[in-house]
Structure formats: structure tokens, C-alpha cells
Amino acid sequence: MAKQRMLQFVNVDRDMPEKRPPNLRAQDFGEIYAEYATAKAEEQAGRCSQCGVPYCQSHCPLHNNIPDWLRMTAEGRLQEAYEISQATNTFPEICGRICPQDRLCEGSCVIEQSGHGTVTIGAVEKYITDTAWENGWVKPAAPKVERPESVGIIGAGPGGLAAADMLRRQGVQVTVYDRYDRAGGLLTYGIPGFKLEKDVVMKRVDQLEQGGVTFKMNCNVGEDVSFAELQNTHDAILIATGVYKSRDLPAPGVGAQGIVRAIDFLTASNRKSFGDAVPEFDSGELNAEGKRVVVIGGGDTAMDCLRTSIRQGATSVKCLYRRDKANMPGSQREVANAEEEGVEFVWLSAPKGFAGDTVEGVMVSKMRLGAPDASGRQSPEIIEGADYVEDADLVIMALGFEPEALPTLWDVPELEVTRWGTVKADFRTHETSLKGVYACGDIQRGASLVVWAIRDGREAAEAIMDQINAAAQVAAE
Ligand SMILES: Cc1cc2nc3c(=O)[nH]c(=O)nc-3n(C[C@H](O)[C@H](O)[C@H](O)COP(=O)(O)OP(=O)(O)OC[C@H]3O[C@@H](n4cnc5c(N)ncnc54)[C@H](O)[C@@H]3O)c2cc1C
Ligand code: SF4
């Protein structure tokens, strides 16, 4: 375990060039690695200048008390560091692994701004909580008093699970409904295992169960149980269903075999890693092995498809994006990772159609960046006469996600949605247009980040507790 933790903490090839000598037992090597990881975490934490203007903290959506837990780590006071870290974050080891830190805490580190390289805040956060798990400091909910009130949470992604944890710790009866067979939402079936190991997520789910959260899996709300039934069963409902409708590309030939959606490709890969039977993977439909892969899109989902394709043994992996590198929506760190692993980025290139009944290539228009649009971003324009065909055996569409039409699917027209289809809810209390019904995460804010879903889930749980406490007080009077 210590070795595994170490491998995730440092770039072993760069930082630890001498791999385990053949005469050294793995166990001893693990211990050496663990010591090295501790030294590395302490060294990084010690680089924090305690600048007094903690931009890192204000740029963390959870406003984590980063300077304090860095100081504790530098002083070797890891349990205290963990206590401070977990006070504001339900899943610190997950955020430490997959937050785009370059756009959040680390991007605004004063040391980074002065050109000396950021303190690796995410890696230290992961290290602290991984150590806490190993030492048994991470405890399941054990409420002192069981309350009679119950809350139904629809969706077992990070938003729903963060709320479930907070509510359960206060003695509320919590039932989480999810249409998948495993909890975790995109943590489980979206984000690839090389970024977020699945046992890290499952450990959290197991602990929530140990703490008394009830999970009703394979339960599609709107089909297996109606929304109205849930409203009748629970004192409050939290909608945490995420956004899953893949954006399409209306282009000639788009229905050809070999053109697949990013979420299907990534889910198949993640299911395989659990050892599930995945016929579409085994048949080659959702498997990049031996193929020329073209991924369309420039966000983090596209990066995950590219890097998964490399790992599956694709013969070539290219990313088509209609703007240039400076205008990619995804994390620059992810782009650098993909480039390092052998992905070729084809900038200023937009698909205009697909060749073959079984896809053989993407017809590409070359673009240039023109005048800025209303948002200030330069609009891509087609360069006439510069079209060409990019050969491909597998095309993965990663063009983003939209919300499903919940009011229709759930037969609840009074549930107000925005013009983008996200559920309309107060951004502080998360209460929707329906009394006692709350929303959090991607279904409220649109496709976003895990750390924002956690923040929303925690805020929604607080508002639900206020509602429950107010009702209990009225009943007592
Ligand atoms: C491929 C990919 C990679 C990503 N990588 C990162 C990353 O590296 N870092 C990062 O911070 N963010 C990343 N994100 C974004 C992040 O995963 C999401 O912002 C986050 O998971 C949203 O959490 P959520 O709880 O709102 O919803 P989700 O995680 O989507 O969970 C929603 C849950 O609701 C369930 N559900 C939906 N409808 C129903 C229904 N009708 N009945 C019952 N259950 C239902 C779903 O099955 C799902 O389990 C990534 C997203 C994708 C797609
Ligand atoms: S939660 Fe994310 S943004 Fe906040 S400190 Fe951790 S890694 Fe940085």
C-alpha cells in the first residue's frame, strides 16, 4: 500500500530512477518508498511560505484551510493535518487526485506566481488522507442520536454522496437511489482508473454503508420508482443526477459504425477494470486496441478518451480541436500529460463529415481564429479549399454533456429548469421551485467538477438540516 501511494505521489522515473534492486524484498522497498513519500510531502509542504494572503484557499471551491494543513504536514503532525483537511472536504483524497489544481488552488499559489513552481497542494492533500486511511483515522458516521426524519437522494455521484455523509452524521435516515449498479457516479464510471483508482472510491462507498446510508442501486427514478413516490416517502429530496445526454454532431455519416460516444467508451473501459463482462468491449466496438483513433473535442473528457486509447494499445491517437492550444477548454496539465504519452493534437481542425459505412476517416475542415465573439473568445472560421481526410478506425465524440429533461421524464412539470435544462435552484440553499426538493452538482450547475459537486452537496445538506430542524421545532411547540 505504501509503495502504491508512493507511486502516485511522485514521478518515479524522474524522482526515483533506481527501481527496486533484485536483492531487496518488496516489503523493504515499500518501507523505503513510504519514507521517501513522507519526506517528499514534508518537503513540499515546507515550501509553503505561509504568505498570509492565501489565494490558494480562496481559489479552492471548498475554501480548504490549505496553509494550516501544509504547516502541520511540514511539522510531521499528519493526524492534525487530516482533521483540518477533512473538516471542509468530504473526499480529500479524491480531490487531491483529480482536481484540475492548475486552474484552482495551485494556479494561484504565490510561489507559482513568483515563478518558482507551485507547492504541490493536491499531492499533499492526497498523501494526508491516504495516510489517514492507513492509520484508521477516517471513521464512518456514528451519530449519537438517530432522528426519525428521512432524506431521499437521487444520484450516488460526489454531490449526492457528500450530502449523504453530512446528513447521516447528524442522525438523519438517508436513502440514495441510483440507476447504476455501483455508486460513485462519474467517479466510478466516467473518470479513468489511471487518474482515480476505483478502490479509492469504493472504500468511501463502503464506509457510507457502514455508517448507515442505505443504497438502492439499479433503481432508475422515473422508471423503477416515481418521483412522486419518493416525495411521499421522504421529508426532503435531493436531486444529484448529473448530466448525461451527450452532445451530438449533426454531420454526414455520423451514424457509421465505429463512431462512439465518449461516455460509452469510458464506461466500458471502467467496467472492464472491475472485471465485469462487457460484450461491446470484447467485440472491439468500444476498444481502441490496434486502431487508429480520432477523438473529437478539447475538454477533459476528450483527454481521458485519448489517454485511455493509448493504454488500450491504439496504433495512433489524434485529437481534433477546432481552436488552438491556448484556447483549449481542458486543463493544460492534462494536455501536457496526453502529449507526453504520445497523443497527437491536430489544432484548428473541425470535423465536417465521416467517410465509410464502417468509419474509415474524418473529413476535416481547417480553421483559423477570427474576430472575438460576445464572450471575447476568437471564433473559429473555415479556411476554404483546405479540407482533408484524417484516417480513423475508431472515432470518439467528446463534445460535452447536457441535462436530461427531468420534468418530463419524471412527470413533474412544476420542477423549474433553466434554458439550458439544468434544474433551477437557489445557489446558496439549493432549494428548487418545489418545497423540500433540492438540487446539487452538475444537474444544477451544468457539467462541472467533482469539487464543486462536493461543495454543493455539503451546502444542500446544511439547508436540508435547517428545514428538518425548523419542522421539528414547530412540531415540538
Ligand atoms: C469523462 C469525465 C472525466 C472527468 N474528469 C474530471 C476530473 O478529472 N476532475 C474533476 O473535478 N471533474 C471531472 N469530471 C467532472 C465530474 O465527474 C462531475 O462534475 C461530477 O462527477 C458531478 O457530480 P454529480 O454528483 O453532480 O453527478 P455524477 O457524478 O454524474 O453522478 C450522478 C449519478 O446520478 C445517477 N442518476 C442519474 N439519473 C438518475 C435517475 N433517473 N435515477 C437514479 N439515478 C440517476 C447516475 O447514475 C450517477 O451515478 C469528469 C467528467 C467526465 C464525464
Ligand atoms: S479540493 Fe481541489 S482545489 Fe481544493 S485544495 Fe484540494 S486539490 Fe486544491
Coordinates of C-alpha atoms and ligand atoms in Angstrom, one line a residue:
M1 CA 0.0 0.0 0.0
A2 CA 2.8 2.4 1.0
K3 CA 4.5 1.7 -2.3
Q4 CA 1.3 2.2 -4.3
R5 CA 0.8 5.5 -2.5
M6 CA 4.4 6.5 -3.3
L7 CA 4.0 5.7 -7.0
Q8 CA 1.1 8.1 -7.2
F9 CA 2.9 10.8 -5.3
V10 CA 6.0 11.2 -7.4
N11 CA 7.1 10.6 -10.9
V12 CA 9.1 7.5 -10.1
D13 CA 11.2 7.6 -13.2
R14 CA 12.3 11.1 -12.5
D15 CA 12.5 11.1 -8.8
M16 CA 13.5 7.6 -8.0
P17 CA 15.5 6.3 -11.0
E18 CA 16.8 3.2 -9.2
K19 CA 13.9 0.9 -9.2
R20 CA 13.8 -2.0 -6.7
P21 CA 17.1 -3.8 -6.8
P22 CA 16.5 -7.6 -7.3
N23 CA 18.1 -8.4 -3.9
L24 CA 15.7 -6.1 -2.0
R25 CA 12.4 -7.6 -0.7
A26 CA 9.3 -5.8 -2.0
Q27 CA 8.3 -5.2 1.6
D28 CA 11.5 -3.4 2.4
F29 CA 11.3 -1.5 -0.8
G30 CA 7.8 -0.5 0.2
E31 CA 9.0 0.9 3.5
I32 CA 11.8 2.8 1.8
Y33 CA 9.2 4.2 -0.6
A34 CA 6.9 5.2 2.3
E35 CA 9.7 7.0 4.0
Y36 CA 10.5 8.8 0.7
A37 CA 6.9 9.8 0.2
T38 CA 6.7 11.2 3.7
A39 CA 9.9 13.2 3.1
K40 CA 8.6 14.4 -0.2
A41 CA 5.2 15.5 1.3
E42 CA 7.0 17.3 4.1
E43 CA 9.4 18.9 1.7
Q44 CA 6.6 20.2 -0.5
A45 CA 4.5 21.3 2.5
G46 CA 7.6 23.1 3.9
R47 CA 7.8 25.1 0.6
C48 CA 4.6 27.0 1.5
S49 CA 5.7 30.5 2.5
Q50 CA 2.6 30.9 4.8
C51 CA 2.2 34.1 2.8
G52 CA -0.7 35.5 4.7
V53 CA -2.7 36.1 1.5
P54 CA -3.9 32.5 0.9
Y55 CA -5.1 32.8 -2.7
C56 CA -4.8 29.0 -2.8
Q57 CA -7.6 28.9 -0.2
S58 CA -9.8 31.4 -1.9
H59 CA -9.4 29.6 -5.3
C60 CA -10.3 26.2 -3.8
P61 CA -14.1 25.8 -4.2
L62 CA -14.2 24.3 -0.7
H63 CA -12.1 27.1 0.8
N64 CA -9.9 24.4 2.3
N65 CA -7.6 25.7 5.0
I66 CA -4.6 24.8 2.9
P67 CA -1.8 26.9 4.6
D68 CA -2.7 25.3 8.0
W69 CA -2.6 21.7 6.8
L70 CA 0.6 22.3 4.8
R71 CA 2.2 23.6 8.0
M72 CA 1.0 20.6 10.0
T73 CA 2.4 18.3 7.3
A74 CA 5.8 20.1 7.3
E75 CA 5.9 19.6 11.0
G76 CA 5.1 15.9 10.7
R77 CA 1.7 16.4 12.5
L78 CA -0.3 14.4 10.0
Q79 CA -3.3 13.5 12.1
E80 CA -3.9 17.2 12.8
A81 CA -3.4 18.0 9.1
Y82 CA -6.0 15.3 8.3
E83 CA -8.5 16.7 10.8
I84 CA -8.2 20.2 9.3
S85 CA -8.4 18.9 5.8
Q86 CA -11.5 16.7 6.3
A87 CA -13.3 19.5 8.1
T88 CA -14.1 21.2 4.8
N89 CA -13.8 18.4 2.3
T90 CA -15.8 15.1 2.4
F91 CA -13.4 13.3 0.0
P92 CA -9.9 15.0 0.2
E93 CA -8.1 12.0 -1.3
I94 CA -10.3 12.1 -4.3
C95 CA -9.9 15.9 -4.9
G96 CA -6.2 15.6 -4.3
R97 CA -6.1 13.1 -7.2
I98 CA -8.4 14.7 -9.8
C99 CA -9.0 18.4 -9.2
P100 CA -7.5 20.4 -12.0
Q101 CA -5.2 22.1 -9.5
D102 CA -3.6 24.3 -12.1
R103 CA -6.9 26.1 -12.6
L104 CA -7.7 26.1 -8.8
C105 CA -5.5 26.1 -5.7
E106 CA -2.1 25.6 -7.3
G107 CA -2.7 28.0 -10.1
S108 CA -2.9 30.9 -7.6
C109 CA -0.1 29.7 -5.3
V110 CA 2.1 32.8 -4.5
I111 CA 5.2 30.7 -5.1
E112 CA 3.9 29.7 -8.5
Q113 CA 3.1 33.3 -9.3
S114 CA 6.7 34.3 -8.5
G115 CA 8.0 31.7 -11.0
H116 CA 9.4 29.1 -8.5
G117 CA 6.8 26.3 -9.2
T118 CA 3.7 25.7 -7.1
V119 CA 3.6 23.8 -3.9
T120 CA 2.0 20.5 -5.0
I121 CA -1.1 21.1 -2.9
G122 CA -3.2 18.3 -4.4
A123 CA -0.5 15.7 -4.0
V124 CA 0.0 16.7 -0.3
E125 CA -3.8 16.5 0.3
K126 CA -3.9 13.0 -1.2
Y127 CA -1.0 12.0 0.9
I128 CA -2.5 13.2 4.1
T129 CA -5.8 11.4 3.6
D130 CA -4.2 8.2 2.2
T131 CA -2.1 8.1 5.4
A132 CA -5.3 8.8 7.4
W133 CA -6.9 5.7 5.8
E134 CA -3.9 3.5 6.5
N135 CA -3.9 4.6 10.2
G136 CA -7.6 4.2 10.7
W137 CA -8.3 7.9 11.3
V138 CA -11.1 8.0 8.7
K139 CA -14.2 6.9 10.6
P140 CA -17.7 6.1 9.4
A141 CA -20.7 8.1 10.7
A142 CA -21.7 7.2 14.2
P143 CA -24.5 9.6 15.1
K144 CA -25.2 10.0 18.8
V145 CA -28.9 10.2 18.2
E146 CA -31.0 8.6 15.5
R147 CA -33.5 11.0 14.0
P148 CA -36.9 10.0 12.6
E149 CA -36.6 12.2 9.5
S150 CA -35.5 10.7 6.2
V151 CA -34.0 12.2 3.1
G152 CA -34.0 10.6 -0.4
I153 CA -31.0 11.4 -2.6
I154 CA -31.3 10.7 -6.3
G155 CA -27.8 10.1 -7.7
A156 CA -24.8 8.5 -6.0
G157 CA -22.1 10.8 -7.6
P158 CA -19.9 13.0 -5.5
G159 CA -22.7 15.6 -4.9
G160 CA -25.2 13.0 -3.6
L161 CA -22.6 11.2 -1.5
A162 CA -21.2 14.3 0.1
A163 CA -24.7 15.3 1.2
A164 CA -25.4 11.7 2.3
D165 CA -22.3 11.8 4.6
M166 CA -23.2 15.1 6.2
L167 CA -26.9 14.2 6.8
R168 CA -26.1 10.7 8.2
R169 CA -23.5 12.1 10.6
Q170 CA -26.4 14.2 12.1
G171 CA -28.5 11.1 12.6
V172 CA -30.9 11.5 9.6
Q173 CA -32.1 8.4 7.8
V174 CA -30.6 8.6 4.3
T175 CA -31.5 6.5 1.2
V176 CA -29.5 7.0 -2.0
Y177 CA -31.2 5.9 -5.3
D178 CA -29.0 5.3 -8.4
R179 CA -29.7 3.7 -11.7
Y180 CA -26.2 2.2 -12.0
D181 CA -25.2 -1.0 -10.2
R182 CA -22.3 0.7 -8.4
A183 CA -22.2 4.0 -6.5
G184 CA -19.8 6.9 -7.3
G185 CA -21.4 8.3 -10.5
L186 CA -18.7 9.6 -12.8
L187 CA -16.1 8.9 -10.1
T188 CA -16.8 5.2 -10.8
Y189 CA -17.8 5.0 -14.5
G190 CA -16.5 8.3 -16.1
I191 CA -13.1 9.2 -14.8
P192 CA -10.5 6.6 -15.8
G193 CA -8.7 4.4 -13.2
F194 CA -5.3 5.8 -14.1
K195 CA -6.4 9.1 -12.7
L196 CA -8.6 7.8 -9.9
E197 CA -8.2 4.3 -8.7
K198 CA -11.6 2.6 -8.2
D199 CA -10.8 1.1 -4.9
V200 CA -10.4 4.7 -3.5
V201 CA -14.0 5.4 -4.5
M202 CA -15.4 2.0 -3.3
K203 CA -13.7 2.4 0.1
R204 CA -15.8 5.6 0.6
V205 CA -19.0 4.0 -0.6
D206 CA -18.4 1.0 1.8
Q207 CA -17.8 3.4 4.6
L208 CA -21.0 5.3 3.9
E209 CA -22.8 2.0 4.1
Q210 CA -21.1 1.1 7.3
G211 CA -22.3 4.5 8.7
G212 CA -25.9 3.6 7.9
V213 CA -26.6 5.1 4.5
T214 CA -29.0 2.8 2.5
F215 CA -28.2 2.4 -1.2
K216 CA -30.9 1.4 -3.6
M217 CA -28.9 0.6 -6.7
N218 CA -30.2 -0.4 -10.2
C219 CA -33.1 1.9 -9.4
N220 CA -33.9 4.4 -12.2
V221 CA -36.1 7.1 -10.8
G222 CA -38.8 7.8 -13.2
E223 CA -38.9 4.1 -14.3
D224 CA -38.5 1.8 -11.3
V225 CA -39.9 4.3 -8.8
S226 CA -41.7 7.5 -9.5
F227 CA -40.6 10.9 -8.2
A228 CA -44.0 11.4 -6.6
E229 CA -43.4 8.2 -4.6
L230 CA -40.1 9.4 -3.3
Q231 CA -41.7 12.7 -2.3
N232 CA -44.3 10.8 -0.3
T233 CA -41.6 8.6 1.4
H234 CA -39.1 11.3 2.5
D235 CA -39.1 14.6 4.4
A236 CA -36.8 16.1 1.7
I237 CA -35.4 15.1 -1.7
L238 CA -32.0 15.9 -3.2
I239 CA -31.6 15.7 -6.9
A240 CA -28.0 14.9 -7.7
T241 CA -28.4 13.2 -11.1
G242 CA -25.5 14.8 -13.0
V243 CA -25.7 15.4 -16.8
Y244 CA -25.5 12.5 -19.2
K245 CA -27.0 13.5 -22.6
S246 CA -24.0 13.5 -25.0
R247 CA -23.9 16.5 -27.4
D248 CA -24.2 15.2 -31.0
L249 CA -22.5 16.4 -34.1
P250 CA -25.0 16.8 -37.0
A251 CA -22.7 15.9 -39.8
P252 CA -23.0 13.5 -42.8
G253 CA -22.0 9.9 -42.0
V254 CA -22.2 10.4 -38.2
G255 CA -24.2 7.1 -37.9
A256 CA -21.4 5.0 -39.2
Q257 CA -20.2 2.0 -37.3
G258 CA -17.0 2.9 -35.3
I259 CA -18.2 6.3 -34.2
V260 CA -18.9 6.1 -30.5
R261 CA -19.8 8.4 -27.6
A262 CA -17.1 9.2 -25.0
I263 CA -19.2 8.2 -22.0
D264 CA -19.9 4.7 -23.6
F265 CA -16.2 4.3 -24.4
L266 CA -15.1 5.3 -20.9
T267 CA -17.8 3.3 -19.1
A268 CA -16.9 0.2 -20.9
S269 CA -13.2 0.6 -20.0
N270 CA -14.0 1.3 -16.4
R271 CA -16.4 -1.7 -16.2
K272 CA -13.6 -3.9 -17.6
S273 CA -11.3 -2.7 -14.8
F274 CA -13.9 -4.0 -12.3
G275 CA -13.8 -7.4 -14.1
D276 CA -17.4 -7.1 -15.5
A277 CA -18.4 -8.8 -18.7
V278 CA -18.5 -6.1 -21.4
P279 CA -19.5 -7.6 -24.7
E280 CA -19.1 -4.2 -26.6
F281 CA -15.5 -4.1 -25.4
D282 CA -14.7 -7.7 -26.2
S283 CA -16.3 -7.3 -29.7
G284 CA -13.9 -4.4 -30.4
E285 CA -16.8 -1.9 -30.7
L286 CA -15.6 0.1 -27.6
N287 CA -12.0 -1.0 -27.6
A288 CA -9.2 1.0 -29.1
E289 CA -6.6 -1.8 -29.4
G290 CA -4.9 -1.9 -32.7
K291 CA -6.9 1.0 -34.1
R292 CA -6.2 4.5 -35.5
V293 CA -8.2 6.6 -33.0
V294 CA -9.5 10.1 -33.5
V295 CA -11.1 11.9 -30.6
I296 CA -13.2 15.0 -31.3
G297 CA -13.3 17.6 -28.6
G298 CA -11.0 19.6 -26.4
G299 CA -12.2 19.2 -22.8
D300 CA -11.1 16.9 -20.0
T301 CA -13.4 14.1 -21.2
A302 CA -11.6 14.2 -24.6
M303 CA -8.2 14.0 -22.7
D304 CA -9.5 10.9 -20.8
C305 CA -10.5 9.2 -24.0
L306 CA -7.1 10.0 -25.6
R307 CA -5.1 8.7 -22.7
T308 CA -7.4 5.6 -22.3
S309 CA -6.9 4.8 -26.0
I310 CA -3.1 4.9 -25.6
R311 CA -3.4 2.5 -22.7
Q312 CA -5.6 0.1 -24.7
G313 CA -2.9 -0.2 -27.4
A314 CA -4.2 2.0 -30.2
T315 CA -1.8 2.3 -33.1
S316 CA -2.3 6.1 -33.3
V317 CA -4.2 8.5 -31.2
K318 CA -5.2 12.0 -32.5
C319 CA -7.2 14.8 -31.1
L320 CA -9.1 17.1 -33.4
Y321 CA -9.9 20.5 -31.9
R322 CA -11.3 23.5 -33.8
R323 CA -9.4 26.1 -31.9
D324 CA -5.7 26.3 -30.9
K325 CA -3.8 25.0 -27.8
A326 CA -4.2 28.4 -26.0
N327 CA -8.0 28.2 -26.3
M328 CA -8.5 24.6 -25.2
P329 CA -11.2 24.3 -22.5
G330 CA -9.4 21.4 -20.8
S331 CA -6.7 21.6 -18.2
Q332 CA -3.3 22.4 -19.8
R333 CA -1.8 19.9 -17.4
E334 CA -4.0 17.2 -19.0
V335 CA -2.9 18.3 -22.5
A336 CA 0.7 18.0 -21.4
N337 CA 0.1 14.6 -20.0
A338 CA -1.5 13.4 -23.2
E339 CA 1.3 14.8 -25.4
E340 CA 3.9 13.2 -23.2
E341 CA 2.1 9.8 -23.7
G342 CA 2.2 10.1 -27.5
V343 CA -1.1 11.8 -28.4
E344 CA -1.0 14.0 -31.5
F345 CA -3.1 17.2 -31.3
V346 CA -4.4 18.4 -34.6
W347 CA -5.3 22.1 -33.8
L348 CA -7.6 24.3 -35.7
S349 CA -9.4 21.3 -37.3
A350 CA -13.2 20.7 -37.3
P351 CA -15.0 17.6 -38.5
K352 CA -17.4 18.2 -41.3
G353 CA -18.4 14.5 -42.0
F354 CA -17.3 10.9 -41.9
A355 CA -16.2 8.5 -44.6
G356 CA -17.4 4.9 -44.8
D357 CA -20.3 2.8 -43.6
T358 CA -17.8 1.5 -41.1
V359 CA -15.8 4.6 -40.4
E360 CA -12.6 5.0 -42.4
G361 CA -11.9 8.6 -41.8
V362 CA -13.0 12.0 -40.6
M363 CA -13.5 14.7 -43.2
V364 CA -11.8 17.7 -41.7
S365 CA -12.1 21.5 -42.4
K366 CA -9.0 23.5 -41.5
M367 CA -9.8 26.6 -39.3
R368 CA -8.3 29.9 -38.4
L369 CA -9.2 32.1 -35.4
G370 CA -11.2 35.2 -36.4
A371 CA -12.8 38.1 -34.6
P372 CA -13.7 37.7 -30.9
D373 CA -17.4 36.7 -30.2
A374 CA -19.6 38.2 -27.5
S375 CA -17.7 36.2 -24.8
G376 CA -14.4 37.7 -26.0
R377 CA -13.2 34.3 -27.4
Q378 CA -12.0 34.3 -31.0
S379 CA -14.4 32.4 -33.3
P380 CA -13.0 29.7 -35.5
E381 CA -13.6 30.3 -39.2
I382 CA -13.2 27.7 -42.0
I383 CA -10.3 28.1 -44.4
E384 CA -11.8 27.4 -47.8
G385 CA -10.2 24.7 -50.0
A386 CA -8.0 23.3 -47.2
D387 CA -10.2 20.2 -46.4
Y388 CA -8.6 16.8 -45.9
V389 CA -9.4 13.3 -44.6
E390 CA -8.0 12.1 -41.3
D391 CA -7.8 8.3 -41.4
A392 CA -9.6 6.6 -38.5
D393 CA -10.9 3.2 -37.4
L394 CA -12.5 4.5 -34.2
V395 CA -13.9 8.0 -33.7
I396 CA -14.8 9.1 -30.2
M397 CA -17.1 12.0 -29.8
A398 CA -16.3 14.1 -26.7
L399 CA -18.4 17.2 -27.3
G400 CA -19.8 17.7 -23.8
F401 CA -22.9 16.8 -21.9
E402 CA -26.4 18.2 -21.4
P403 CA -29.0 17.5 -18.8
E404 CA -31.8 15.1 -19.4
A405 CA -35.3 16.6 -19.4
L406 CA -36.2 15.7 -15.8
P407 CA -39.6 17.4 -15.5
T408 CA -40.8 15.3 -18.5
L409 CA -39.0 12.1 -17.6
W410 CA -40.3 12.3 -14.0
D411 CA -43.7 13.7 -14.8
V412 CA -43.1 16.7 -12.6
P413 CA -43.8 19.8 -14.7
E414 CA -43.6 22.1 -11.7
L415 CA -39.9 21.4 -11.3
E416 CA -38.5 24.5 -13.0
V417 CA -35.4 24.3 -15.2
T418 CA -33.2 26.9 -16.8
R419 CA -33.0 27.5 -20.5
W420 CA -30.1 25.0 -20.6
G421 CA -32.2 22.3 -19.0
T422 CA -30.4 22.4 -15.6
V423 CA -32.6 22.3 -12.5
K424 CA -33.2 25.8 -11.2
A425 CA -32.2 26.1 -7.6
D426 CA -31.1 28.7 -5.2
F427 CA -27.3 28.8 -5.3
R428 CA -26.9 29.0 -1.5
T429 CA -29.7 26.7 -0.2
H430 CA -30.0 24.6 -3.4
E431 CA -33.8 24.5 -2.9
T432 CA -35.7 24.1 -6.2
S433 CA -39.1 25.5 -7.2
L434 CA -40.6 22.6 -5.2
K435 CA -40.7 22.9 -1.5
G436 CA -38.4 20.4 0.2
V437 CA -36.8 19.4 -3.1
Y438 CA -33.1 20.4 -3.5
A439 CA -30.6 20.0 -6.3
C440 CA -26.8 19.9 -6.4
G441 CA -23.8 19.2 -8.6
D442 CA -23.8 19.0 -12.4
I443 CA -27.6 18.9 -12.7
Q444 CA -27.8 22.3 -11.1
R445 CA -24.7 24.0 -12.5
G446 CA -24.1 22.1 -15.8
A447 CA -21.1 19.9 -16.5
S448 CA -18.5 21.0 -13.9
L449 CA -16.1 19.5 -11.4
V450 CA -16.1 17.0 -8.6
V451 CA -15.0 19.6 -6.1
W452 CA -18.0 21.8 -7.0
A453 CA -20.4 18.9 -6.7
I454 CA -19.0 18.2 -3.2
R455 CA -19.4 21.8 -2.2
D456 CA -23.0 21.9 -3.5
G457 CA -23.8 18.6 -1.7
R458 CA -22.5 19.9 1.6
E459 CA -24.4 23.2 1.2
A460 CA -27.6 21.4 0.3
A461 CA -27.2 19.1 3.3
E462 CA -26.9 22.1 5.6
A463 CA -30.1 23.7 4.1
I464 CA -31.9 20.4 4.4
M465 CA -30.9 20.2 8.1
D466 CA -32.2 23.7 8.6
Q467 CA -35.5 22.6 7.1
I468 CA -35.7 19.4 9.2
N469 CA -34.8 21.3 12.4
A470 CA -37.3 24.0 11.8
A471 CA -40.1 21.4 11.2
A472 CA -39.1 19.5 14.4
Q473 CA -39.2 22.7 16.4
V474 CA -42.7 23.6 15.1
A475 CA -43.9 20.1 15.9
A476 CA -42.5 20.4 19.4
E477 CA -44.3 23.7 20.1
Ligands
LIG1 C1 -15.0 11.6 -18.5 C2 -15.1 12.6 -17.4 C3 -13.9 12.9 -16.7 C4 -14.0 13.9 -15.7 N1 -12.8 14.2 -15.1 C5 -12.9 15.0 -14.0 C6 -11.7 15.3 -13.3 O1 -10.6 14.8 -13.6 N2 -11.8 16.2 -12.3 C7 -13.0 16.8 -11.9 O2 -13.0 17.5 -10.9 N3 -14.1 16.5 -12.6 C8 -14.1 15.7 -13.7 N4 -15.2 15.4 -14.4 C9 -16.5 16.1 -14.0 C10 -17.1 15.4 -12.7 O3 -17.0 14.0 -12.9 C11 -18.5 15.8 -12.5 O4 -18.5 17.2 -12.4 C12 -19.1 15.2 -11.2 O5 -19.0 13.8 -11.2 C13 -20.5 15.7 -11.0 O6 -21.0 15.1 -9.8 P1 -22.6 14.8 -9.6 O7 -22.7 14.2 -8.3 O8 -23.3 16.1 -9.9 O9 -23.0 13.8 -10.8 P2 -22.5 12.4 -11.3 O10 -21.1 12.1 -10.9 O11 -22.7 12.4 -12.7 O12 -23.5 11.3 -10.6 C14 -24.8 11.3 -10.9 C15 -25.4 10.0 -10.5 O13 -26.8 10.1 -10.7 C16 -27.3 8.9 -11.3 N5 -28.6 9.1 -11.9 C17 -28.8 9.9 -13.0 N6 -30.1 9.9 -13.3 C18 -30.7 9.0 -12.4 C19 -32.1 8.6 -12.3 N7 -33.1 9.0 -13.1 N8 -32.3 7.7 -11.3 C20 -31.3 7.3 -10.5 N9 -30.1 7.7 -10.6 C21 -29.8 8.5 -11.6 C22 -26.2 8.4 -12.2 O14 -26.3 7.1 -12.5 C23 -25.0 8.8 -11.4 O15 -24.5 7.8 -10.6 C24 -15.2 14.5 -15.4 C25 -16.4 14.2 -16.1 C26 -16.3 13.2 -17.1 C27 -17.5 12.9 -17.9
SF4_2 S1 -10.1 20.4 -3.1 FE1 -9.1 20.7 -5.1 S2 -8.9 22.9 -5.3 FE2 -9.2 22.5 -3.1 S3 -7.2 22.3 -2.2 FE3 -7.9 20.2 -2.8 S4 -7.0 19.9 -4.8 FE4 -6.9 22.1 -4.4

